[in-house]
Short mmCIF file of N, CA and C in Angstrom, two decimals:
data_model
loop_
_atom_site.label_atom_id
_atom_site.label_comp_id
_atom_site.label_asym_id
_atom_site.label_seq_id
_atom_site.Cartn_x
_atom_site.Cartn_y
_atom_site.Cartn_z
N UNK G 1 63.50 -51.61 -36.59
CA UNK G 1 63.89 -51.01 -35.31
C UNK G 1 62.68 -50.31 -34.71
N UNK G 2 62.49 -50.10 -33.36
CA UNK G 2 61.31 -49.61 -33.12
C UNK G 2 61.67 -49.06 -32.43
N UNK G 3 60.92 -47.79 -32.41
CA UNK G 3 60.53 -46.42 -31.65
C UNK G 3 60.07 -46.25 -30.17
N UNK G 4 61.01 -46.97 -29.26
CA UNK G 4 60.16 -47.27 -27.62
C UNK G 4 60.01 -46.19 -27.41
N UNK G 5 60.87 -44.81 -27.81
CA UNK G 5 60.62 -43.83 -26.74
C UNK G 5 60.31 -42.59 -27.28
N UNK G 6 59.60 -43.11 -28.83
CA UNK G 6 58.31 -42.40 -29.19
C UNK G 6 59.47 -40.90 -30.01
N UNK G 7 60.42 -40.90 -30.49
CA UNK G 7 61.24 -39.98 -30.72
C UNK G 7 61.00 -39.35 -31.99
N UNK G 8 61.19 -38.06 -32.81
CA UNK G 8 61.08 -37.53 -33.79
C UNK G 8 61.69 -38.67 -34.91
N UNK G 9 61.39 -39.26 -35.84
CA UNK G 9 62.07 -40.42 -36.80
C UNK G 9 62.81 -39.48 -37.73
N UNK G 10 63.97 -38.79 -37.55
CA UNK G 10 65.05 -38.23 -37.89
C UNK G 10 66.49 -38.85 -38.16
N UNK G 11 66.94 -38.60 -39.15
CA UNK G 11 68.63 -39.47 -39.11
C UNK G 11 69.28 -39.69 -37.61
N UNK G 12 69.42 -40.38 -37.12
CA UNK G 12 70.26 -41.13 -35.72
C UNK G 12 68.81 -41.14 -34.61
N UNK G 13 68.14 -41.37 -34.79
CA UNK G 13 66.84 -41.17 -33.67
C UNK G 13 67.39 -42.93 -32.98
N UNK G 14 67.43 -43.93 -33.91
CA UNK G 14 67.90 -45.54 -33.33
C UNK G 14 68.98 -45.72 -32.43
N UNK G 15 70.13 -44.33 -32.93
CA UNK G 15 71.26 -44.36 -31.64
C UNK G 15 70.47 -43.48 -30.12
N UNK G 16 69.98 -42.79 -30.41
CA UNK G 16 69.25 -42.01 -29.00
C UNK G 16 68.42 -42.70 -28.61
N UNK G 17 67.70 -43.90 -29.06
CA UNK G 17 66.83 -45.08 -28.49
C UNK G 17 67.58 -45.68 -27.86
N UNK G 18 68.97 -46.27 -28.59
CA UNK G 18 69.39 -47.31 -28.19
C UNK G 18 70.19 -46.78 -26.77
N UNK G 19 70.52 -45.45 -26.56
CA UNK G 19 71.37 -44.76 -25.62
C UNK G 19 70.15 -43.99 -24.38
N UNK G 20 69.23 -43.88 -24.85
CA UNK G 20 68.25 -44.41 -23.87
C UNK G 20 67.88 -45.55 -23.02
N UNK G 21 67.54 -46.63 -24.09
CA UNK G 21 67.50 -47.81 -23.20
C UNK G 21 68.58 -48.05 -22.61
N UNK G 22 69.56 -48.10 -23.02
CA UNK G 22 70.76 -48.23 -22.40
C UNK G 22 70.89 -47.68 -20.81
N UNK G 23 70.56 -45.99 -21.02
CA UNK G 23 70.79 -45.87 -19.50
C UNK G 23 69.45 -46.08 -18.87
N UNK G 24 68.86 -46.03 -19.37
CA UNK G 24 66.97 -46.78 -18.39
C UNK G 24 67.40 -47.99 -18.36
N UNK G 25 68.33 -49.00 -18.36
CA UNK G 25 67.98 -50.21 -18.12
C UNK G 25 69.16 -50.32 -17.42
N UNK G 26 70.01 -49.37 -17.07
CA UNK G 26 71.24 -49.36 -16.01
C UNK G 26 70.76 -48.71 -14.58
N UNK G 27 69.64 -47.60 -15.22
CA UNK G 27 68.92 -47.15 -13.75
C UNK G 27 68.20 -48.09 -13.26
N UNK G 28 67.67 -48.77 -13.87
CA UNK G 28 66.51 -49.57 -13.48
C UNK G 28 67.23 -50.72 -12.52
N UNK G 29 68.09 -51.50 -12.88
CA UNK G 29 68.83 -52.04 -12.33
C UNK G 29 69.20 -51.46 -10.82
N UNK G 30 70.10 -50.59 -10.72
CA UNK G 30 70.19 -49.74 -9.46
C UNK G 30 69.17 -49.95 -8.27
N UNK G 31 67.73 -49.76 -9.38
CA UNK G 31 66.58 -49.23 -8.45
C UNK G 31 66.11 -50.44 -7.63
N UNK G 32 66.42 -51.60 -8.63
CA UNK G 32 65.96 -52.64 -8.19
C UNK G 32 66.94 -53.03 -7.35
N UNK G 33 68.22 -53.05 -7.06
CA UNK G 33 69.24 -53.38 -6.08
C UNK G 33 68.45 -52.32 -4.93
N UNK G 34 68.57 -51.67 -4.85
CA UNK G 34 68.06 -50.44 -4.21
C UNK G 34 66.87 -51.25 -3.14
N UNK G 35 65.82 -51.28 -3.92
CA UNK G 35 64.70 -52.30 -3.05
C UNK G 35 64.71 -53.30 -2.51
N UNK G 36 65.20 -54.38 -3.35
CA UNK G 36 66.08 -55.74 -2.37
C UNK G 36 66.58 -55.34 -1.08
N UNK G 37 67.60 -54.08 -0.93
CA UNK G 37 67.98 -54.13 -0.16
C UNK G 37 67.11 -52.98 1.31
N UNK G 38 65.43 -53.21 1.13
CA UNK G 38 64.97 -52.60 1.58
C UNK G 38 64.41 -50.99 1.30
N UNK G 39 65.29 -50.55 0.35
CA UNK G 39 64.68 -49.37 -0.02
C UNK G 39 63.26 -49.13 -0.63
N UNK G 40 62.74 -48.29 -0.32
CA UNK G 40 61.57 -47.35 -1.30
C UNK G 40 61.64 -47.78 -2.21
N UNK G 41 60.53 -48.53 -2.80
CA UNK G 41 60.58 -48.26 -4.42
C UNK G 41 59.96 -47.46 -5.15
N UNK G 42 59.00 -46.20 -4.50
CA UNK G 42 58.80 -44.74 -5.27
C UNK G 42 59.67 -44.52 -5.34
N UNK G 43 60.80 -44.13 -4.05
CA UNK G 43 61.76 -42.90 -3.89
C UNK G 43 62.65 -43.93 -5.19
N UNK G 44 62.60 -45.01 -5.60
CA UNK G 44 63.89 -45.88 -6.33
C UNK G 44 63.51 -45.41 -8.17
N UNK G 45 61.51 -45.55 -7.78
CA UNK G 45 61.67 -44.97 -9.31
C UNK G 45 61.19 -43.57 -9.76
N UNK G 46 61.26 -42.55 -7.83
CA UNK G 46 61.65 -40.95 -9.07
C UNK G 46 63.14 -41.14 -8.73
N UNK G 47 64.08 -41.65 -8.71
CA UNK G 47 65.23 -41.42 -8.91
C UNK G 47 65.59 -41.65 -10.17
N UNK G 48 65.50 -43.02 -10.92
CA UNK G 48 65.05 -43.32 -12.28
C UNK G 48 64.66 -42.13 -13.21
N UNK G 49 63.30 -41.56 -12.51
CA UNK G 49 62.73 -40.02 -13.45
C UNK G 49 63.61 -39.50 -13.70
N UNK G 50 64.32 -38.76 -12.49
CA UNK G 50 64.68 -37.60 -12.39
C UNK G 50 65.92 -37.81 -13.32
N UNK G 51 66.96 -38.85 -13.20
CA UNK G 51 67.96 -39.23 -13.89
C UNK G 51 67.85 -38.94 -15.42
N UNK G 52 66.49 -40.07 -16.18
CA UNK G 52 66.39 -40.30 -17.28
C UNK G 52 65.51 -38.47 -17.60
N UNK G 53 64.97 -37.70 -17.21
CA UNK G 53 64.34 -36.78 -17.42
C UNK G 53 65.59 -35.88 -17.79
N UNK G 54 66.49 -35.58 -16.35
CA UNK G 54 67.92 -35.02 -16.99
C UNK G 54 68.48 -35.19 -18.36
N UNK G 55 68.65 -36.79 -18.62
CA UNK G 55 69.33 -36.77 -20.11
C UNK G 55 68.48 -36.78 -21.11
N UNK G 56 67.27 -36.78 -21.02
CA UNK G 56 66.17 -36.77 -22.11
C UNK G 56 66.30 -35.05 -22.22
N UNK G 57 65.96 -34.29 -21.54
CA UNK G 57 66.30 -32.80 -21.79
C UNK G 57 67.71 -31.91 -22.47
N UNK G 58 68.38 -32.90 -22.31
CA UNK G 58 69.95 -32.97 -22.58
C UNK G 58 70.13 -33.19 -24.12
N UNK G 59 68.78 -34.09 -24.89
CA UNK G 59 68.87 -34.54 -25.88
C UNK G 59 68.21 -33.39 -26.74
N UNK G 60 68.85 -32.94 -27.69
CA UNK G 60 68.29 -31.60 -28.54
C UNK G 60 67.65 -32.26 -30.21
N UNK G 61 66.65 -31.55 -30.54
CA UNK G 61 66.40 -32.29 -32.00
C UNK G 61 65.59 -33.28 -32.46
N UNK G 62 65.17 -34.21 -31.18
CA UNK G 62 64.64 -35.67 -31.33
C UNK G 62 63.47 -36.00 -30.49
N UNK G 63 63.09 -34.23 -29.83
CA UNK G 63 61.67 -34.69 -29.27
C UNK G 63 61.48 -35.02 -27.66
N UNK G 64 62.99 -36.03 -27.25
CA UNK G 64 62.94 -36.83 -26.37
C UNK G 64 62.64 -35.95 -24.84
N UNK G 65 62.35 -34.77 -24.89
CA UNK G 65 61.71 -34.05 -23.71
C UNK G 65 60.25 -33.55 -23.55
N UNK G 66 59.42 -34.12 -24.92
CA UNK G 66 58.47 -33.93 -25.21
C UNK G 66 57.31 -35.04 -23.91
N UNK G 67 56.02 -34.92 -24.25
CA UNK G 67 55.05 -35.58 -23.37
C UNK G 67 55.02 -36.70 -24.01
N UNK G 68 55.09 -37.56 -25.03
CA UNK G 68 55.51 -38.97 -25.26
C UNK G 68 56.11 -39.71 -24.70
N UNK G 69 57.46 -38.90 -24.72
CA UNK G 69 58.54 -40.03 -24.41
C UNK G 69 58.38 -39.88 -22.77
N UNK G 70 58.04 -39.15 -22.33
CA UNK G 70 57.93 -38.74 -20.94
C UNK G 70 57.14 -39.76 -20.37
N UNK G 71 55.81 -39.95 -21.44
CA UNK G 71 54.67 -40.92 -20.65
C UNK G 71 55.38 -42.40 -20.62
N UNK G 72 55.99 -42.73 -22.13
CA UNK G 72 56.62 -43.75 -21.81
C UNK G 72 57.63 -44.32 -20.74
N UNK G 73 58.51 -43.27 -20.04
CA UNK G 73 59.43 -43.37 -19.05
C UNK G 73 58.81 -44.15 -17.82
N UNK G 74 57.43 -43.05 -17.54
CA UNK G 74 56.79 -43.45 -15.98
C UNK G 74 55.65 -44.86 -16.68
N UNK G 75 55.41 -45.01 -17.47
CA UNK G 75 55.05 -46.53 -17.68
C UNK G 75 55.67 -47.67 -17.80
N UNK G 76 57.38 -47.00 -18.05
CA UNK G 76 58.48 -48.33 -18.19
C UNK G 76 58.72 -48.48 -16.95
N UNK G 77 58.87 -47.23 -16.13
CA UNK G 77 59.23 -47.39 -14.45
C UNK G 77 58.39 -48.06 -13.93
N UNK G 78 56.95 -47.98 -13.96
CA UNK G 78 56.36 -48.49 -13.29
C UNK G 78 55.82 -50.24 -13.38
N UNK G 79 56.37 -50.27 -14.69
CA UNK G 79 56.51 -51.99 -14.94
C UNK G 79 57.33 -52.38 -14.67
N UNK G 80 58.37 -52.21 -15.16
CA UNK G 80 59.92 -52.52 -14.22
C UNK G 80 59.87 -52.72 -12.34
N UNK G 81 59.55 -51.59 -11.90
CA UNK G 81 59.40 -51.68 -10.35
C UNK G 81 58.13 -52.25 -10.23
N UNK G 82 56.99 -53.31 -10.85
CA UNK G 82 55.55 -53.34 -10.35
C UNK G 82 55.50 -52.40 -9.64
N UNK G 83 55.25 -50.76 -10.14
CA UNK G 83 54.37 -50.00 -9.48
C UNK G 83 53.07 -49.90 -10.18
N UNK G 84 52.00 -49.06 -9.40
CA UNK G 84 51.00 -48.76 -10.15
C UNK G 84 51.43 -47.33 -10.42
N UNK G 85 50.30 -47.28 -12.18
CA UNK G 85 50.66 -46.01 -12.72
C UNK G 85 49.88 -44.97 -11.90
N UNK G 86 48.89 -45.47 -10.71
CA UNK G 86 48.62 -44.03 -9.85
C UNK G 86 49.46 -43.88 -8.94
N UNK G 87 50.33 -44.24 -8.30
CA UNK G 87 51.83 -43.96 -7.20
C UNK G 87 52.18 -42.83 -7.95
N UNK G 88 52.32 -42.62 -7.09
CA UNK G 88 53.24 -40.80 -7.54
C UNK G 88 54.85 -40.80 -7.68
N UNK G 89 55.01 -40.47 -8.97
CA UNK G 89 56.30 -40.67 -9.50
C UNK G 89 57.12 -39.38 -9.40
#
């Protein structure tokens, strides 16, 4: 199992990955409906941030509000949306 989002390797760290990706890949989705239909795709992926930043802070024990998992977020956003990692997220 691997560690995408860089988390403390603690008993259940694979369910808080997997419940991560989970909702990063339901935002992401959104964001991308979002642009199709003309929208921003900064404003599509700090919405993404701000979302996944909420429940990453939410998460107690596992790190996941730390500067790791953080860097990983705005590098998944910004591959997901082809942004560049200098756009301001």
């Amino acid at each position: 199992m691997s560690n995408k989002w860089e988390l403390f390797e603690i008993e259940d760290h694979e369910k808080i990955n997997d419940l991560l990706d989970k909702r990063f890949n339901e935002l992401i989705k959104v964001a991308k409906n979002k642009i199709e239909n003309g929208g921003d795709p900064i404003v599509a992926g700090c919405d993404v941030r701000k979302n996944m930043e909420y429940l990453m802070s939410s998460i107690e024990g596992f790190g996941a509000s730390d500067t790791e998992p953080r860097a990983v977020l705005v590098t998944s956003i910004c591959n997901e949306l082809g942004l560049s990692l200098i756009e301001k997220l």
